[in-house]
Amino acid sequence: MPEVKSSTLRAIALAGPTASGKTAAALAIAQEHPCEIISVDSALVYRGMDIGTAKPSAQELAQVPHHLVDIRDPLQAYSAAEFVQDAKALIDEINSRGKLALLVGGTMLYFKALFEGLDAMPPADPEVRAQIEARAFDEGWPALHAELAKVDAPTAARLSPNDSQRIQRALEVYRISGRALSSFHASPDKQVQGVAGIALVSLEPMNRAWLHERIAQRFDAMLSAGFLDEVRALRARGDLHADLPSMRCVGYRQAWELLDRQEANPGSAFAHSLLRELGINATRQLAKRQITWLRSMPQRRVIACDAPDALDQVLRAVRESL
């Protein structure tokens, strides 16, 4: 296995939508190059959320050192700013061991923050946030999305009318600062500086149907592995709720809502087929958003993840980047 020279890139990023084959590609890279993996995934940070996040197996985790996996309790948040801070430190540590830092995942906000830095926007304000949540309870998130469109059209245009977390944050920023969230993104002032010199390899499907089939297969595998029991165990803790970032993860949110519905109707059977339908549809929508994010990163090197020689192409791209 060749050593990574000090004059080469400090890190390589491997991104792609969910179910595009990132884990297999990362392990193949690790067979060729001395590296350690930094997870770029906002769901893998949570302990006790293994099945629904498609967390790498114990065997896969043992093949190569992994970082930023199982570092938070589901009750805690983990921000993009924290990710950038942790990733920067890890890249330095991994390089100091003479290894390549391999950033792997599908949380595109984390990648964008790492590459470009984070804008110096105001911190969260619990009182303003509570006011927005109270209005959403009375009027619904689509109504607040329409309000956002009047004060920050660019941000509203990229958000779903039911994306409560991001609508809330955009309105909160506007209420506190009097400025649109999108104006901060356009500002040269950065709260957190990005990292230069990271090559980005992107796994993207030529045929969207190929990805949809893999998404369905993976969700079925999760259900068979006991995903619903995993969600029930999280609910049984008693301190978690549906509005936490951890429980808004795709799959968990749908399962939580259906379990709420079942509890509200004692004696009713759980709608397993509906969970499958909602979970697969939500995962497809996530993949669509991930691909949209990737297309906004012109520096990426695209590999067709549904090509027969996709792994060979990834390995070639890494070799050429080093």
mmCIF file of C-alpha atoms in Angstrom:
data_model
loop_
_atom_site.group_PDB
_atom_site.id
_atom_site.type_symbol
_atom_site.label_atom_id
_atom_site.label_comp_id
_atom_site.label_asym_id
_atom_site.label_seq_id
_atom_site.Cartn_x
_atom_site.Cartn_y
_atom_site.Cartn_z
ATOM 1 C CA MET A 1 0.000 0.000 0.000
ATOM 2 C CA PRO A 2 1.627 3.313 -1.070
ATOM 3 C CA GLU A 3 2.244 6.021 1.497
ATOM 4 C CA VAL A 4 0.483 9.353 1.131
ATOM 5 C CA LYS A 5 3.180 11.955 0.491
ATOM 6 C CA SER A 6 3.136 15.226 2.425
ATOM 7 C CA SER A 7 3.021 17.182 -0.835
ATOM 8 C CA THR A 8 -0.269 15.585 -1.908
ATOM 9 C CA LEU A 9 -3.834 16.533 -1.031
ATOM 10 C CA ARG A 10 -4.687 16.506 2.656
ATOM 11 C CA ALA A 11 -8.120 15.053 2.072
ATOM 12 C CA ILE A 12 -10.474 13.635 -0.534
ATOM 13 C CA ALA A 13 -14.258 13.927 -0.335
ATOM 14 C CA LEU A 14 -16.547 11.180 -1.590
ATOM 15 C CA ALA A 15 -20.139 12.387 -1.838
ATOM 16 C CA GLY A 16 -23.360 11.132 -3.365
ATOM 17 C CA PRO A 17 -27.062 10.642 -2.737
ATOM 18 C CA THR A 18 -28.313 7.988 -0.382
ATOM 19 C CA ALA A 19 -27.900 4.398 -1.663
ATOM 20 C CA SER A 20 -25.372 5.422 -4.324
ATOM 21 C CA GLY A 21 -22.684 3.045 -3.036
ATOM 22 C CA LYS A 22 -20.513 5.410 -1.005
ATOM 23 C CA THR A 23 -19.650 2.909 1.742
ATOM 24 C CA ALA A 24 -18.473 0.241 -0.710
ATOM 25 C CA ALA A 25 -16.451 2.812 -2.634
ATOM 26 C CA ALA A 26 -14.863 4.168 0.554
ATOM 27 C CA LEU A 27 -13.807 0.701 1.674
ATOM 28 C CA ALA A 28 -12.350 0.030 -1.779
ATOM 29 C CA ILE A 29 -10.312 3.262 -1.523
ATOM 30 C CA ALA A 30 -9.096 2.170 1.910
ATOM 31 C CA GLN A 31 -7.779 -1.040 0.366
ATOM 32 C CA GLU A 32 -5.527 0.987 -1.929
ATOM 33 C CA HIS A 33 -4.500 3.928 0.261
ATOM 34 C CA PRO A 34 -3.662 4.365 3.944
ATOM 35 C CA CYS A 35 -6.572 6.476 5.095
ATOM 36 C CA GLU A 36 -9.114 7.121 7.817
ATOM 37 C CA ILE A 37 -12.763 7.909 7.130
ATOM 38 C CA ILE A 38 -14.497 11.033 8.395
ATOM 39 C CA SER A 39 -18.266 10.578 8.209
ATOM 40 C CA VAL A 40 -20.103 13.483 6.585
ATOM 41 C CA ASP A 41 -23.557 12.388 7.699
ATOM 42 C CA SER A 42 -25.865 14.235 10.092
ATOM 43 C CA ALA A 43 -27.648 10.993 11.060
ATOM 44 C CA LEU A 44 -24.639 8.744 11.702
ATOM 45 C CA VAL A 45 -23.559 11.004 14.565
ATOM 46 C CA TYR A 46 -26.378 9.602 16.740
ATOM 47 C CA ARG A 47 -25.979 6.626 19.028
ATOM 48 C CA GLY A 48 -28.773 4.046 19.003
ATOM 49 C CA MET A 49 -29.833 4.970 15.471
ATOM 50 C CA ASP A 50 -28.153 2.208 13.523
ATOM 51 C CA ILE A 51 -30.682 0.474 11.287
ATOM 52 C CA GLY A 52 -32.554 3.486 9.932
ATOM 53 C CA THR A 53 -29.356 5.383 9.163
ATOM 54 C CA ALA A 54 -27.744 2.453 7.317
ATOM 55 C CA LYS A 55 -24.810 2.858 9.671
ATOM 56 C CA PRO A 56 -21.761 0.854 8.570
ATOM 57 C CA SER A 57 -21.669 -2.566 10.206
ATOM 58 C CA ALA A 58 -19.238 -3.433 12.985
ATOM 59 C CA GLN A 59 -17.211 -5.372 10.419
ATOM 60 C CA GLU A 60 -17.075 -2.380 8.057
ATOM 61 C CA LEU A 61 -16.168 -0.015 10.907
ATOM 62 C CA ALA A 62 -13.346 -2.387 11.884
ATOM 63 C CA GLN A 63 -11.820 -2.425 8.392
ATOM 64 C CA VAL A 64 -10.710 1.213 8.559
ATOM 65 C CA PRO A 65 -10.850 3.835 11.348
ATOM 66 C CA HIS A 66 -14.066 5.889 11.233
ATOM 67 C CA HIS A 67 -14.676 9.275 12.828
ATOM 68 C CA LEU A 68 -17.816 11.312 13.693
ATOM 69 C CA VAL A 69 -19.948 8.170 14.083
ATOM 70 C CA ASP A 70 -21.891 7.663 17.353
ATOM 71 C CA ILE A 71 -20.684 10.948 18.864
ATOM 72 C CA ARG A 72 -24.040 12.371 20.001
ATOM 73 C CA ASP A 73 -27.079 11.197 21.935
ATOM 74 C CA PRO A 74 -30.303 11.628 19.909
ATOM 75 C CA LEU A 75 -31.368 14.299 22.400
ATOM 76 C CA GLN A 76 -28.455 16.507 21.309
ATOM 77 C CA ALA A 77 -27.994 18.628 18.200
ATOM 78 C CA TYR A 78 -24.912 18.677 15.962
ATOM 79 C CA SER A 79 -24.446 21.723 13.783
ATOM 80 C CA ALA A 80 -22.632 22.320 10.522
ATOM 81 C CA ALA A 81 -20.264 24.642 12.387
ATOM 82 C CA GLU A 82 -19.408 21.854 14.840
ATOM 83 C CA PHE A 83 -18.848 19.495 11.928
ATOM 84 C CA VAL A 84 -16.412 21.879 10.220
ATOM 85 C CA GLN A 85 -14.502 22.408 13.453
ATOM 86 C CA ASP A 86 -14.297 18.651 14.107
ATOM 87 C CA ALA A 87 -13.446 17.779 10.493
ATOM 88 C CA LYS A 88 -10.618 20.324 10.336
ATOM 89 C CA ALA A 89 -9.059 18.923 13.504
ATOM 90 C CA LEU A 90 -9.453 15.349 12.286
ATOM 91 C CA ILE A 91 -7.877 16.097 8.902
ATOM 92 C CA ASP A 92 -4.811 17.475 10.698
ATOM 93 C CA GLU A 93 -4.653 14.495 13.061
ATOM 94 C CA ILE A 94 -5.027 11.952 10.255
ATOM 95 C CA ASN A 95 -2.407 13.699 8.129
ATOM 96 C CA SER A 96 -0.031 13.731 11.107
ATOM 97 C CA ARG A 97 -0.274 9.942 11.120
ATOM 98 C CA GLY A 98 0.809 9.888 7.475
ATOM 99 C CA LYS A 99 -2.663 8.986 6.211
ATOM 100 C CA LEU A 100 -5.191 10.457 3.836
ATOM 101 C CA ALA A 101 -8.401 11.881 5.311
ATOM 102 C CA LEU A 102 -11.350 10.450 3.365
ATOM 103 C CA LEU A 103 -14.563 12.438 3.907
ATOM 104 C CA VAL A 104 -17.552 10.257 3.032
ATOM 105 C CA GLY A 105 -21.264 11.002 3.213
ATOM 106 C CA GLY A 106 -24.386 12.636 1.880
ATOM 107 C CA THR A 107 -25.048 15.615 4.148
ATOM 108 C CA MET A 108 -24.389 18.263 1.535
ATOM 109 C CA LEU A 109 -24.713 21.175 3.951
ATOM 110 C CA TYR A 110 -21.694 19.777 5.805
ATOM 111 C CA PHE A 111 -19.699 19.467 2.575
ATOM 112 C CA LYS A 112 -20.646 22.986 1.480
ATOM 113 C CA ALA A 113 -19.724 24.401 4.887
ATOM 114 C CA LEU A 114 -16.378 22.590 4.794
ATOM 115 C CA PHE A 115 -15.541 23.814 1.293
ATOM 116 C CA GLU A 116 -16.895 27.361 1.531
ATOM 117 C CA GLY A 117 -17.113 28.179 5.235
ATOM 118 C CA LEU A 118 -20.186 29.386 7.116
ATOM 119 C CA ASP A 119 -21.746 32.819 6.996
ATOM 120 C CA ALA A 120 -21.691 35.088 10.029
ATOM 121 C CA MET A 121 -25.433 35.040 10.711
ATOM 122 C CA PRO A 122 -27.120 35.580 14.099
ATOM 123 C CA PRO A 123 -27.355 32.705 16.600
ATOM 124 C CA ALA A 124 -30.628 31.045 17.523
ATOM 125 C CA ASP A 125 -33.034 32.988 19.754
ATOM 126 C CA PRO A 126 -35.297 30.678 21.836
ATOM 127 C CA GLU A 127 -37.984 33.354 22.303
ATOM 128 C CA VAL A 128 -38.253 34.184 18.588
ATOM 129 C CA ARG A 129 -38.180 30.492 17.734
ATOM 130 C CA ALA A 130 -41.027 29.790 20.174
ATOM 131 C CA GLN A 131 -43.111 32.566 18.597
ATOM 132 C CA ILE A 132 -42.607 31.105 15.128
ATOM 133 C CA GLU A 133 -43.486 27.605 16.345
ATOM 134 C CA ALA A 134 -46.681 28.922 17.968
ATOM 135 C CA ARG A 135 -47.735 30.525 14.691
ATOM 136 C CA ALA A 136 -46.936 27.342 12.800
ATOM 137 C CA PHE A 137 -49.151 25.395 15.197
ATOM 138 C CA ASP A 138 -52.059 27.754 14.468
ATOM 139 C CA GLU A 139 -51.505 28.431 10.747
ATOM 140 C CA GLY A 140 -49.377 25.544 9.454
ATOM 141 C CA TRP A 141 -45.891 25.597 7.966
ATOM 142 C CA PRO A 142 -47.083 26.228 4.368
ATOM 143 C CA ALA A 143 -48.494 29.575 5.538
ATOM 144 C CA LEU A 144 -45.153 30.513 7.086
ATOM 145 C CA HIS A 145 -43.407 29.355 3.915
ATOM 146 C CA ALA A 146 -45.586 31.818 1.976
ATOM 147 C CA GLU A 147 -44.593 34.555 4.416
ATOM 148 C CA LEU A 148 -40.938 33.670 3.932
ATOM 149 C CA ALA A 149 -41.349 33.978 0.165
ATOM 150 C CA LYS A 150 -42.281 37.650 0.639
ATOM 151 C CA VAL A 151 -39.122 38.536 2.590
ATOM 152 C CA ASP A 152 -36.612 35.999 1.239
ATOM 153 C CA ALA A 153 -37.715 34.598 -2.119
ATOM 154 C CA PRO A 154 -34.409 32.777 -2.921
ATOM 155 C CA THR A 155 -34.510 30.806 0.317
ATOM 156 C CA ALA A 156 -38.234 30.024 0.037
ATOM 157 C CA ALA A 157 -37.734 28.798 -3.527
ATOM 158 C CA ARG A 158 -35.342 26.043 -2.428
ATOM 159 C CA LEU A 159 -37.436 24.882 0.545
ATOM 160 C CA SER A 160 -40.436 22.599 0.708
ATOM 161 C CA PRO A 161 -43.537 24.264 2.243
ATOM 162 C CA ASN A 162 -43.336 21.652 5.017
ATOM 163 C CA ASP A 163 -39.599 21.948 5.747
ATOM 164 C CA SER A 164 -40.294 23.220 9.249
ATOM 165 C CA GLN A 165 -36.699 23.301 10.475
ATOM 166 C CA ARG A 166 -35.328 25.460 7.645
ATOM 167 C CA ILE A 167 -38.402 27.707 7.324
ATOM 168 C CA GLN A 168 -38.183 28.382 11.042
ATOM 169 C CA ARG A 169 -34.482 29.241 10.851
ATOM 170 C CA ALA A 170 -34.929 31.543 7.838
ATOM 171 C CA LEU A 171 -37.764 33.456 9.509
ATOM 172 C CA GLU A 172 -35.818 33.577 12.766
ATOM 173 C CA VAL A 173 -32.788 35.125 11.015
ATOM 174 C CA TYR A 174 -35.037 37.697 9.335
ATOM 175 C CA ARG A 175 -36.822 38.568 12.594
ATOM 176 C CA ILE A 176 -33.547 39.030 14.485
ATOM 177 C CA SER A 177 -31.445 40.793 11.872
ATOM 178 C CA GLY A 178 -33.923 42.317 9.444
ATOM 179 C CA ARG A 179 -31.948 40.612 6.668
ATOM 180 C CA ALA A 180 -32.834 37.682 4.444
ATOM 181 C CA LEU A 181 -30.967 34.446 5.100
ATOM 182 C CA SER A 182 -29.890 34.435 1.456
ATOM 183 C CA SER A 183 -28.152 37.797 1.934
ATOM 184 C CA PHE A 184 -25.828 36.247 4.498
ATOM 185 C CA HIS A 185 -24.899 33.512 2.025
ATOM 186 C CA ALA A 186 -23.909 36.205 -0.462
ATOM 187 C CA SER A 187 -21.759 38.060 2.081
ATOM 188 C CA PRO A 188 -17.949 37.665 2.036
ATOM 189 C CA ASP A 189 -17.850 37.691 5.856
ATOM 190 C CA LYS A 190 -17.491 34.185 7.254
ATOM 191 C CA GLN A 191 -18.127 32.938 10.770
ATOM 192 C CA VAL A 192 -16.250 29.708 9.991
ATOM 193 C CA GLN A 193 -13.607 29.514 7.277
ATOM 194 C CA GLY A 194 -13.634 26.658 4.764
ATOM 195 C CA VAL A 195 -10.813 24.275 3.837
ATOM 196 C CA ALA A 196 -9.039 24.503 0.488
ATOM 197 C CA GLY A 197 -7.422 21.675 -1.464
ATOM 198 C CA ILE A 198 -10.038 18.950 -1.033
ATOM 199 C CA ALA A 199 -10.818 16.987 -4.199
ATOM 200 C CA LEU A 200 -14.500 16.079 -4.508
ATOM 201 C CA VAL A 201 -15.563 12.813 -6.142
ATOM 202 C CA SER A 202 -19.328 12.599 -6.624
ATOM 203 C CA LEU A 203 -21.322 9.396 -7.187
ATOM 204 C CA GLU A 204 -24.390 10.289 -9.251
ATOM 205 C CA PRO A 205 -26.763 7.984 -11.166
ATOM 206 C CA MET A 206 -27.265 8.238 -14.921
ATOM 207 C CA ASN A 207 -30.586 6.426 -14.512
ATOM 208 C CA ARG A 208 -32.690 7.700 -11.605
ATOM 209 C CA ALA A 209 -34.747 4.480 -11.673
ATOM 210 C CA TRP A 210 -31.593 2.550 -10.731
ATOM 211 C CA LEU A 211 -31.228 4.652 -7.592
ATOM 212 C CA HIS A 212 -34.930 4.371 -6.757
ATOM 213 C CA GLU A 213 -34.703 0.581 -6.890
ATOM 214 C CA ARG A 214 -31.697 0.580 -4.547
ATOM 215 C CA ILE A 215 -33.526 2.907 -2.172
ATOM 216 C CA ALA A 216 -36.511 0.548 -2.060
ATOM 217 C CA GLN A 217 -34.288 -2.481 -1.522
ATOM 218 C CA ARG A 218 -32.416 -0.790 1.282
ATOM 219 C CA PHE A 219 -35.575 0.382 3.050
ATOM 220 C CA ASP A 220 -36.991 -3.151 2.833
ATOM 221 C CA ALA A 221 -33.752 -4.463 4.329
ATOM 222 C CA MET A 222 -34.035 -1.944 7.166
ATOM 223 C CA LEU A 223 -37.591 -3.051 7.904
ATOM 224 C CA SER A 224 -36.508 -6.694 7.942
ATOM 225 C CA ALA A 225 -33.608 -5.858 10.252
ATOM 226 C CA GLY A 226 -35.943 -4.386 12.884
ATOM 227 C CA PHE A 227 -36.095 -0.687 12.077
ATOM 228 C CA LEU A 228 -39.539 -0.270 13.637
ATOM 229 C CA ASP A 229 -38.337 -1.862 16.877
ATOM 230 C CA GLU A 230 -35.406 0.554 16.862
ATOM 231 C CA VAL A 231 -37.802 3.509 16.675
ATOM 232 C CA ARG A 232 -40.005 2.010 19.406
ATOM 233 C CA ALA A 233 -36.944 1.699 21.654
ATOM 234 C CA LEU A 234 -36.092 5.357 21.064
ATOM 235 C CA ARG A 235 -39.657 6.387 21.923
ATOM 236 C CA ALA A 236 -39.589 4.249 25.065
ATOM 237 C CA ARG A 237 -36.791 6.435 26.473
ATOM 238 C CA GLY A 238 -39.409 9.097 27.162
ATOM 239 C CA ASP A 239 -37.133 12.089 26.601
ATOM 240 C CA LEU A 240 -37.188 12.230 22.788
ATOM 241 C CA HIS A 241 -39.797 13.921 20.612
ATOM 242 C CA ALA A 242 -40.610 14.372 16.941
ATOM 243 C CA ASP A 243 -39.179 17.901 16.652
ATOM 244 C CA LEU A 244 -35.606 16.944 17.529
ATOM 245 C CA PRO A 245 -33.122 16.997 14.604
ATOM 246 C CA SER A 246 -32.395 13.305 15.220
ATOM 247 C CA MET A 247 -36.049 12.307 14.934
ATOM 248 C CA ARG A 248 -36.507 14.386 11.789
ATOM 249 C CA CYS A 249 -34.122 12.063 9.943
ATOM 250 C CA VAL A 250 -35.719 10.351 6.950
ATOM 251 C CA GLY A 251 -37.503 7.158 7.974
ATOM 252 C CA TYR A 252 -37.515 7.981 11.669
ATOM 253 C CA ARG A 253 -39.876 10.887 11.150
ATOM 254 C CA GLN A 254 -42.350 8.774 9.192
ATOM 255 C CA ALA A 255 -42.187 5.875 11.667
ATOM 256 C CA TRP A 256 -42.625 8.236 14.631
ATOM 257 C CA GLU A 257 -45.705 9.862 13.105
ATOM 258 C CA LEU A 258 -47.329 6.502 12.336
ATOM 259 C CA LEU A 259 -46.622 5.257 15.852
ATOM 260 C CA ASP A 260 -48.229 8.452 17.190
ATOM 261 C CA ARG A 261 -51.246 7.716 15.016
ATOM 262 C CA GLN A 262 -51.453 4.150 16.313
ATOM 263 C CA GLU A 263 -51.257 5.311 19.952
ATOM 264 C CA ALA A 264 -54.071 7.772 19.294
ATOM 265 C CA ASN A 265 -56.212 4.863 18.060
ATOM 266 C CA PRO A 266 -55.744 2.020 20.588
ATOM 267 C CA GLY A 267 -56.329 -1.397 19.133
ATOM 268 C CA SER A 268 -55.530 -0.345 15.564
ATOM 269 C CA ALA A 269 -52.937 -2.308 13.615
ATOM 270 C CA PHE A 270 -49.722 -0.616 12.653
ATOM 271 C CA ALA A 271 -49.697 0.415 8.987
ATOM 272 C CA HIS A 272 -46.543 -1.400 7.862
ATOM 273 C CA SER A 273 -47.270 -0.930 4.155
ATOM 274 C CA LEU A 274 -47.835 2.795 4.669
ATOM 275 C CA LEU A 275 -44.520 3.124 6.521
ATOM 276 C CA ARG A 276 -42.788 1.445 3.599
ATOM 277 C CA GLU A 277 -44.459 3.757 1.096
ATOM 278 C CA LEU A 278 -43.807 6.935 3.085
ATOM 279 C CA GLY A 279 -40.251 5.954 3.951
ATOM 280 C CA ILE A 280 -39.277 5.135 0.370
ATOM 281 C CA ASN A 281 -40.894 8.311 -0.973
ATOM 282 C CA ALA A 282 -39.155 10.466 1.647
ATOM 283 C CA THR A 283 -35.823 8.836 0.860
ATOM 284 C CA ARG A 284 -36.315 9.481 -2.851
ATOM 285 C CA GLN A 285 -36.992 13.135 -2.098
ATOM 286 C CA LEU A 286 -33.857 13.266 0.031
ATOM 287 C CA ALA A 287 -31.810 11.807 -2.840
ATOM 288 C CA LYS A 288 -33.268 14.386 -5.218
ATOM 289 C CA ARG A 289 -32.230 17.217 -2.880
ATOM 290 C CA GLN A 290 -28.777 15.718 -2.469
ATOM 291 C CA ILE A 291 -28.255 15.604 -6.237
ATOM 292 C CA THR A 292 -29.444 19.211 -6.539
ATOM 293 C CA TRP A 293 -26.885 20.244 -3.914
ATOM 294 C CA LEU A 294 -24.134 18.353 -5.727
ATOM 295 C CA ARG A 295 -24.912 20.070 -9.002
ATOM 296 C CA SER A 296 -24.191 23.387 -7.283
ATOM 297 C CA MET A 297 -20.594 22.225 -6.688
ATOM 298 C CA PRO A 298 -18.865 22.681 -10.059
ATOM 299 C CA GLN A 299 -15.517 21.471 -8.756
ATOM 300 C CA ARG A 300 -16.768 17.914 -8.323
ATOM 301 C CA ARG A 301 -15.613 14.996 -10.473
ATOM 302 C CA VAL A 302 -18.721 12.999 -11.373
ATOM 303 C CA ILE A 303 -18.676 9.203 -11.442
ATOM 304 C CA ALA A 304 -21.770 7.380 -12.705
ATOM 305 C CA CYS A 305 -22.577 5.180 -9.725
ATOM 306 C CA ASP A 306 -24.772 2.912 -11.872
ATOM 307 C CA ALA A 307 -21.969 2.230 -14.373
ATOM 308 C CA PRO A 308 -20.610 -1.357 -14.327
ATOM 309 C CA ASP A 309 -17.090 -0.057 -13.661
ATOM 310 C CA ALA A 310 -18.059 2.618 -11.129
ATOM 311 C CA LEU A 311 -15.642 1.358 -8.462
ATOM 312 C CA ASP A 312 -12.754 1.285 -10.919
ATOM 313 C CA GLN A 313 -13.569 4.843 -11.947
ATOM 314 C CA VAL A 314 -13.614 5.995 -8.315
ATOM 315 C CA LEU A 315 -10.250 4.392 -7.623
ATOM 316 C CA ARG A 316 -8.801 5.964 -10.759
ATOM 317 C CA ALA A 317 -10.123 9.390 -9.748
ATOM 318 C CA VAL A 318 -8.518 9.057 -6.298
ATOM 319 C CA ARG A 319 -5.178 7.959 -7.745
ATOM 320 C CA GLU A 320 -5.180 10.899 -10.147
ATOM 321 C CA SER A 321 -6.047 13.331 -7.333
ATOM 322 C CA LEU A 322 -3.086 12.119 -5.279
#
